[in-house]
Amino acid sequence: RMRCEQDLNQYIKDAEENGSEGAFMMIDMDDFQNINEGLGHHYGDMLLKSIAHNLVRVSGIENNCYRISGDEFAVIVHGEAYKELSRICKDLREIFNRPWFLKDEDYYCTMSMGVACFPTDGNNIDELTRKANIALSTAKKKGKNCAEFYNEKVEDTSFYRLDLEQNMRRATLNSCNEFEVYYQPIIEIGPEKNVCCGAEALVRWNSTELGFIPPNDFIPLAEYLGLINPIGEHVLYEAVKRCKYWNDCGYPNYKVNVNISVIQLLQPDFVAKVKKILDRTHIQPKNVTLEVTESLAINDMNRMKAVLGKLKALGVGVALDDFGTGYSSLNHIRQMPIDVIKIDRCFVENLSEDEFAEAFVKMVSELAKTIGVAVCVEGVEERKQLEVLSHMNVKMVQGYYYGKPMPVKEFELAYLK
Ligand code: C2E
Ligand code: CA
Ligand code: CA
């Protein structure tokens, strides 16, 4: 860190003297603690060393890579190299697109990066560090695994973020009443007709201060702050309670799907919390499906298998959400004890035009059938798409064609007759 500051000082001076420019980049590993906790510090250290080796091999920054703290690195681009800034960014990102081989397996560890340029964004260390950090936290909020350049608007949004954070803390302390659960029907494809078989619970935040906020705008921050735990528990309880009510009103087989963040899965008491909710509501566990993504499986398959195994032992179902995006692996399907694969809606968008999309859905549904897993396709908006899917082994669909996510009353009016 000291060396980094010395060098940065010098390069800022050089740039001022000869009218050149430079960039200061902060790099932070995403979810590094998963590796540390999952595999042990020894492997964490190994990973940091391999990262360092790879950083200094990027041409143009060989002598300007620094480890700032635990899992944080900094890079300075100055002089001639600055002309190649975008190539350098690309090379840096590519390092993290490959898996790392640790303890006999491939692990992915992505990074987020914040960049501030000198002299435009500042001509002293404090200012550049502050601005690179703002850019870095923007990158994290955008869902990690990306690079952001500082811009003034971001600073405005960081005030918004502070507001969001304070309001979110208040709302969660306030027994989560501002978080409302919407329901989107899930439709089972039958031989004769297609019928509703339940719903996916999707949270919305009706903030008294900030208005209506969709999940994509606050869940990443809620995860970052750990507030996803109380929010997620609230959603799970509300949704399960509601589904039990449907079951008692003449729809004994309606199921409810609830999204579970990886942060929740990593809580040591998560399984106990689910059990408590099942007990309290008296629902039949088979009518609850927890939707999880592959992110934990990527970092620590054994831990993922262990927690899913415990959940399945409670009798609930597990769905693998957003399949086909990110680092999806066919091997995960086989290794994890899942009941449903949810194919991401990006494959449905141009089903009848895009051969790859069609082949993908077909391949995954064939594969799913052989291992006894059901397939649910998301994002069905048109009749045409439904027709293509009806010739495949797709058991369930979800999408605007049947219904958007809606408030509970609206759902019950339409599907509880
Ligand atoms: P997701 O789990 O993939 O949920 C499906 C998203 O696709 C929903 O967005 C839904 O409104 C949208 N969608 C459904 N059908 C269609 C369609 O036909 N066309 C289009 N264009 N979109 C469709 P929403 O409700 O904004 O939720 C976004 C994401 O936020 C969810 O993606 C999920 O990852 C997350 N999320 C929502 N509620 C929760 C929650 O309670 N806990 C956690 N951890 N995450 C949640
Ligand atoms: Ca989902
Ligand atoms: Ca999804």
Short mmCIF file of N, CA and C in Angstrom, two decimals, residues 11-114:
data_model
loop_
_atom_site.label_atom_id
_atom_site.label_comp_id
_atom_site.label_asym_id
_atom_site.label_seq_id
_atom_site.Cartn_x
_atom_site.Cartn_y
_atom_site.Cartn_z
N TYR A 11 3.54 9.49 -10.25
CA TYR A 11 2.93 9.49 -11.58
C TYR A 11 1.99 10.67 -11.76
N ILE A 12 1.33 11.08 -10.67
CA ILE A 12 0.47 12.26 -10.78
C ILE A 12 1.33 13.48 -11.11
N LYS A 13 2.49 13.57 -10.41
CA LYS A 13 3.42 14.68 -10.68
C LYS A 13 3.90 14.65 -12.13
N ASP A 14 4.34 13.46 -12.58
CA ASP A 14 4.81 13.31 -13.96
C ASP A 14 3.74 13.77 -14.93
N ALA A 15 2.51 13.33 -14.67
CA ALA A 15 1.42 13.65 -15.59
C ALA A 15 1.20 15.15 -15.65
N GLU A 16 1.29 15.80 -14.48
CA GLU A 16 1.11 17.25 -14.46
C GLU A 16 2.21 17.94 -15.25
N GLU A 17 3.45 17.43 -15.08
CA GLU A 17 4.58 18.07 -15.75
C GLU A 17 4.55 17.92 -17.26
N ASN A 18 4.25 16.71 -17.73
CA ASN A 18 4.31 16.55 -19.19
C ASN A 18 2.94 16.42 -19.84
N GLY A 19 1.91 16.83 -19.14
CA GLY A 19 0.58 16.87 -19.73
C GLY A 19 0.02 15.52 -20.14
N SER A 20 0.46 14.45 -19.45
CA SER A 20 -0.07 13.13 -19.82
C SER A 20 -1.18 12.73 -18.83
N GLU A 21 -1.68 11.54 -19.03
CA GLU A 21 -2.78 11.08 -18.16
C GLU A 21 -2.49 9.70 -17.60
N GLY A 22 -3.30 9.30 -16.64
CA GLY A 22 -3.12 7.98 -16.07
C GLY A 22 -4.41 7.51 -15.41
N ALA A 23 -4.40 6.26 -14.97
CA ALA A 23 -5.60 5.71 -14.32
C ALA A 23 -5.20 4.95 -13.08
N PHE A 24 -6.05 5.06 -12.06
CA PHE A 24 -5.85 4.33 -10.83
C PHE A 24 -7.02 3.36 -10.67
N MET A 25 -6.71 2.07 -10.56
CA MET A 25 -7.77 1.06 -10.52
C MET A 25 -7.75 0.30 -9.21
N MET A 26 -8.93 0.15 -8.63
CA MET A 26 -9.06 -0.68 -7.44
C MET A 26 -9.77 -1.96 -7.84
N ILE A 27 -9.18 -3.08 -7.47
CA ILE A 27 -9.75 -4.38 -7.84
C ILE A 27 -10.10 -5.12 -6.56
N ASP A 28 -11.32 -5.60 -6.49
CA ASP A 28 -11.74 -6.32 -5.29
C ASP A 28 -12.36 -7.65 -5.70
N MET A 29 -11.94 -8.73 -5.06
CA MET A 29 -12.49 -10.04 -5.41
C MET A 29 -13.95 -10.10 -4.96
N ASP A 30 -14.78 -10.73 -5.77
CA ASP A 30 -16.19 -10.90 -5.38
C ASP A 30 -16.29 -12.17 -4.55
N ASP A 31 -16.94 -12.08 -3.43
CA ASP A 31 -17.22 -13.27 -2.62
C ASP A 31 -15.98 -14.10 -2.31
N PHE A 32 -14.87 -13.42 -2.10
CA PHE A 32 -13.63 -14.16 -1.80
C PHE A 32 -13.78 -14.96 -0.52
N GLN A 33 -14.58 -14.44 0.41
CA GLN A 33 -14.71 -15.16 1.68
C GLN A 33 -15.29 -16.56 1.52
N ASN A 34 -16.05 -16.75 0.43
CA ASN A 34 -16.58 -18.11 0.19
C ASN A 34 -15.45 -19.12 0.02
N ILE A 35 -14.42 -18.69 -0.71
CA ILE A 35 -13.28 -19.58 -0.94
C ILE A 35 -12.54 -19.78 0.38
N ASN A 36 -12.32 -18.68 1.08
CA ASN A 36 -11.60 -18.75 2.35
C ASN A 36 -12.32 -19.65 3.35
N GLU A 37 -13.63 -19.46 3.45
CA GLU A 37 -14.39 -20.24 4.42
C GLU A 37 -14.60 -21.67 3.94
N GLY A 38 -14.82 -21.79 2.64
CA GLY A 38 -15.16 -23.10 2.10
C GLY A 38 -13.94 -24.01 2.01
N LEU A 39 -12.82 -23.46 1.56
CA LEU A 39 -11.66 -24.31 1.31
C LEU A 39 -10.57 -24.14 2.36
N GLY A 40 -10.64 -23.05 3.10
CA GLY A 40 -9.60 -22.77 4.10
C GLY A 40 -8.65 -21.70 3.60
N HIS A 41 -7.99 -21.05 4.57
CA HIS A 41 -7.13 -19.92 4.23
C HIS A 41 -5.96 -20.30 3.34
N HIS A 42 -5.50 -21.54 3.51
CA HIS A 42 -4.38 -21.98 2.70
C HIS A 42 -4.70 -21.83 1.20
N TYR A 43 -5.92 -22.27 0.84
CA TYR A 43 -6.31 -22.17 -0.57
C TYR A 43 -6.62 -20.72 -0.95
N GLY A 44 -7.14 -19.96 0.01
CA GLY A 44 -7.35 -18.54 -0.24
C GLY A 44 -6.03 -17.87 -0.59
N ASP A 45 -4.98 -18.20 0.18
CA ASP A 45 -3.66 -17.62 -0.08
C ASP A 45 -3.13 -18.03 -1.45
N MET A 46 -3.34 -19.31 -1.77
CA MET A 46 -2.89 -19.80 -3.08
C MET A 46 -3.56 -19.02 -4.20
N LEU A 47 -4.85 -18.81 -4.01
CA LEU A 47 -5.61 -18.09 -5.04
C LEU A 47 -5.07 -16.67 -5.19
N LEU A 48 -4.83 -16.00 -4.06
CA LEU A 48 -4.32 -14.63 -4.14
C LEU A 48 -2.99 -14.59 -4.87
N LYS A 49 -2.14 -15.59 -4.61
CA LYS A 49 -0.85 -15.63 -5.29
C LYS A 49 -1.02 -15.82 -6.79
N SER A 50 -1.91 -16.73 -7.17
CA SER A 50 -2.10 -16.94 -8.62
C SER A 50 -2.65 -15.67 -9.26
N ILE A 51 -3.56 -14.99 -8.55
CA ILE A 51 -4.10 -13.75 -9.11
C ILE A 51 -2.97 -12.74 -9.32
N ALA A 52 -2.13 -12.59 -8.29
CA ALA A 52 -1.01 -11.65 -8.39
C ALA A 52 -0.12 -11.99 -9.59
N HIS A 53 0.18 -13.29 -9.75
CA HIS A 53 1.00 -13.70 -10.90
C HIS A 53 0.39 -13.29 -12.22
N ASN A 54 -0.92 -13.48 -12.30
CA ASN A 54 -1.61 -13.17 -13.55
C ASN A 54 -1.68 -11.67 -13.80
N LEU A 55 -1.84 -10.91 -12.74
CA LEU A 55 -1.91 -9.45 -12.90
C LEU A 55 -0.62 -8.91 -13.51
N VAL A 56 0.51 -9.32 -12.95
CA VAL A 56 1.77 -8.74 -13.42
C VAL A 56 2.15 -9.22 -14.82
N ARG A 57 1.39 -10.17 -15.34
CA ARG A 57 1.68 -10.61 -16.71
C ARG A 57 0.92 -9.80 -17.75
N VAL A 58 0.05 -8.91 -17.30
CA VAL A 58 -0.66 -8.06 -18.26
C VAL A 58 0.30 -6.98 -18.75
N SER A 59 0.44 -6.89 -20.06
CA SER A 59 1.46 -5.99 -20.57
C SER A 59 1.07 -4.53 -20.35
N GLY A 60 2.03 -3.74 -19.88
CA GLY A 60 1.80 -2.33 -19.62
C GLY A 60 1.70 -2.00 -18.14
N ILE A 61 1.41 -3.02 -17.30
CA ILE A 61 1.27 -2.72 -15.87
C ILE A 61 2.18 -3.60 -15.02
N GLU A 62 3.17 -4.22 -15.69
CA GLU A 62 4.04 -5.21 -15.01
C GLU A 62 4.57 -4.71 -13.67
N ASN A 63 4.92 -3.41 -13.62
CA ASN A 63 5.55 -2.91 -12.41
C ASN A 63 4.60 -2.09 -11.55
N ASN A 64 3.34 -2.12 -11.91
CA ASN A 64 2.42 -1.26 -11.18
C ASN A 64 1.18 -1.98 -10.66
N CYS A 65 1.40 -3.18 -10.15
CA CYS A 65 0.30 -3.91 -9.49
C CYS A 65 0.64 -3.99 -8.01
N TYR A 66 -0.35 -3.77 -7.18
CA TYR A 66 -0.10 -3.73 -5.74
C TYR A 66 -1.20 -4.50 -5.02
N ARG A 67 -0.81 -5.17 -3.94
CA ARG A 67 -1.85 -5.75 -3.09
C ARG A 67 -2.08 -4.77 -1.95
N ILE A 68 -3.32 -4.29 -1.84
CA ILE A 68 -3.63 -3.20 -0.91
C ILE A 68 -4.04 -3.74 0.45
N SER A 69 -4.84 -4.79 0.42
CA SER A 69 -5.25 -5.42 1.67
C SER A 69 -5.81 -6.77 1.30
N GLY A 70 -6.23 -7.54 2.28
CA GLY A 70 -6.77 -8.89 2.08
C GLY A 70 -6.96 -9.32 0.64
N ASP A 71 -8.11 -9.01 0.09
CA ASP A 71 -8.36 -9.46 -1.28
C ASP A 71 -8.51 -8.28 -2.22
N GLU A 72 -7.81 -7.20 -1.90
CA GLU A 72 -7.89 -6.00 -2.74
C GLU A 72 -6.56 -5.74 -3.42
N PHE A 73 -6.65 -5.49 -4.72
CA PHE A 73 -5.45 -5.11 -5.45
C PHE A 73 -5.65 -3.73 -6.07
N ALA A 74 -4.52 -3.06 -6.37
CA ALA A 74 -4.61 -1.80 -7.11
C ALA A 74 -3.67 -1.89 -8.30
N VAL A 75 -4.02 -1.16 -9.35
CA VAL A 75 -3.19 -1.12 -10.54
C VAL A 75 -3.09 0.34 -10.99
N ILE A 76 -1.89 0.76 -11.37
CA ILE A 76 -1.75 2.11 -11.93
C ILE A 76 -1.35 1.99 -13.39
N VAL A 77 -2.06 2.71 -14.23
CA VAL A 77 -1.71 2.73 -15.65
C VAL A 77 -1.22 4.15 -15.94
N HIS A 78 0.02 4.28 -16.42
CA HIS A 78 0.53 5.64 -16.64
C HIS A 78 1.41 5.66 -17.88
N GLY A 79 1.82 6.85 -18.27
CA GLY A 79 2.71 6.99 -19.42
C GLY A 79 2.10 6.43 -20.70
N GLU A 80 2.95 5.78 -21.49
CA GLU A 80 2.52 5.23 -22.78
C GLU A 80 1.36 4.23 -22.63
N ALA A 81 1.41 3.47 -21.54
CA ALA A 81 0.42 2.40 -21.34
C ALA A 81 -1.00 2.95 -21.29
N TYR A 82 -1.14 4.21 -20.86
CA TYR A 82 -2.49 4.77 -20.72
C TYR A 82 -3.27 4.73 -22.03
N LYS A 83 -2.52 4.84 -23.15
CA LYS A 83 -3.19 4.79 -24.47
C LYS A 83 -3.88 3.45 -24.68
N GLU A 84 -3.41 2.45 -23.93
CA GLU A 84 -3.98 1.11 -24.11
C GLU A 84 -4.90 0.73 -22.96
N LEU A 85 -5.45 1.72 -22.30
CA LEU A 85 -6.26 1.48 -21.11
C LEU A 85 -7.37 0.45 -21.34
N SER A 86 -8.05 0.58 -22.49
CA SER A 86 -9.19 -0.34 -22.65
C SER A 86 -8.71 -1.77 -22.87
N ARG A 87 -7.58 -1.92 -23.56
CA ARG A 87 -7.03 -3.27 -23.73
C ARG A 87 -6.60 -3.83 -22.36
N ILE A 88 -6.02 -2.99 -21.54
CA ILE A 88 -5.57 -3.44 -20.22
C ILE A 88 -6.78 -3.88 -19.36
N CYS A 89 -7.84 -3.08 -19.41
CA CYS A 89 -9.06 -3.46 -18.67
C CYS A 89 -9.55 -4.82 -19.14
N LYS A 90 -9.52 -4.99 -20.45
CA LYS A 90 -10.04 -6.24 -21.01
C LYS A 90 -9.16 -7.42 -20.56
N ASP A 91 -7.85 -7.23 -20.64
CA ASP A 91 -6.95 -8.29 -20.20
C ASP A 91 -7.17 -8.64 -18.72
N LEU A 92 -7.39 -7.60 -17.92
CA LEU A 92 -7.61 -7.83 -16.49
C LEU A 92 -8.87 -8.64 -16.28
N ARG A 93 -9.93 -8.25 -17.00
CA ARG A 93 -11.19 -8.97 -16.82
C ARG A 93 -11.08 -10.41 -17.27
N GLU A 94 -10.29 -10.62 -18.33
CA GLU A 94 -10.17 -11.98 -18.84
C GLU A 94 -9.53 -12.94 -17.84
N ILE A 95 -8.65 -12.40 -17.02
CA ILE A 95 -8.01 -13.24 -16.01
C ILE A 95 -9.07 -13.93 -15.16
N PHE A 96 -10.15 -13.21 -14.91
CA PHE A 96 -11.15 -13.72 -13.97
C PHE A 96 -12.30 -14.46 -14.66
N ASN A 97 -12.23 -14.53 -15.98
CA ASN A 97 -13.25 -15.30 -16.68
C ASN A 97 -12.90 -16.78 -16.70
N ARG A 98 -11.68 -17.08 -16.29
CA ARG A 98 -11.26 -18.48 -16.29
C ARG A 98 -11.37 -19.01 -14.86
N PRO A 99 -11.61 -20.32 -14.76
CA PRO A 99 -11.65 -20.88 -13.41
C PRO A 99 -10.25 -21.04 -12.83
N TRP A 100 -10.16 -21.12 -11.53
CA TRP A 100 -8.88 -21.39 -10.86
C TRP A 100 -8.93 -22.82 -10.39
N PHE A 101 -7.83 -23.51 -10.56
CA PHE A 101 -7.81 -24.90 -10.15
C PHE A 101 -7.28 -24.99 -8.72
N LEU A 102 -8.16 -25.32 -7.79
CA LEU A 102 -7.78 -25.40 -6.38
C LEU A 102 -8.34 -26.68 -5.81
N LYS A 103 -7.57 -27.35 -5.02
CA LYS A 103 -8.06 -28.55 -4.32
C LYS A 103 -8.80 -29.47 -5.30
N ASP A 104 -8.16 -29.78 -6.40
CA ASP A 104 -8.69 -30.73 -7.39
C ASP A 104 -9.97 -30.31 -8.10
N GLU A 105 -10.34 -29.07 -7.98
CA GLU A 105 -11.55 -28.67 -8.70
C GLU A 105 -11.41 -27.28 -9.27
N ASP A 106 -12.29 -26.95 -10.21
CA ASP A 106 -12.30 -25.61 -10.78
C ASP A 106 -13.18 -24.69 -9.95
N TYR A 107 -12.66 -23.56 -9.59
CA TYR A 107 -13.45 -22.56 -8.87
C TYR A 107 -13.43 -21.26 -9.64
N TYR A 108 -14.55 -20.58 -9.65
CA TYR A 108 -14.57 -19.27 -10.26
C TYR A 108 -14.49 -18.22 -9.17
N CYS A 109 -13.67 -17.22 -9.40
CA CYS A 109 -13.63 -16.10 -8.48
C CYS A 109 -13.61 -14.87 -9.36
N THR A 110 -14.67 -14.12 -9.36
CA THR A 110 -14.71 -12.94 -10.23
C THR A 110 -14.23 -11.73 -9.44
N MET A 111 -14.08 -10.61 -10.14
CA MET A 111 -13.67 -9.40 -9.43
C MET A 111 -14.48 -8.21 -9.92
N SER A 112 -14.54 -7.19 -9.09
CA SER A 112 -15.14 -5.93 -9.50
C SER A 112 -14.04 -4.89 -9.48
N MET A 113 -14.17 -3.92 -10.39
CA MET A 113 -13.08 -2.95 -10.52
C MET A 113 -13.66 -1.54 -10.60
N GLY A 114 -13.00 -0.61 -9.90
CA GLY A 114 -13.37 0.80 -9.99
C GLY A 114 -12.18 1.59 -10.50
#
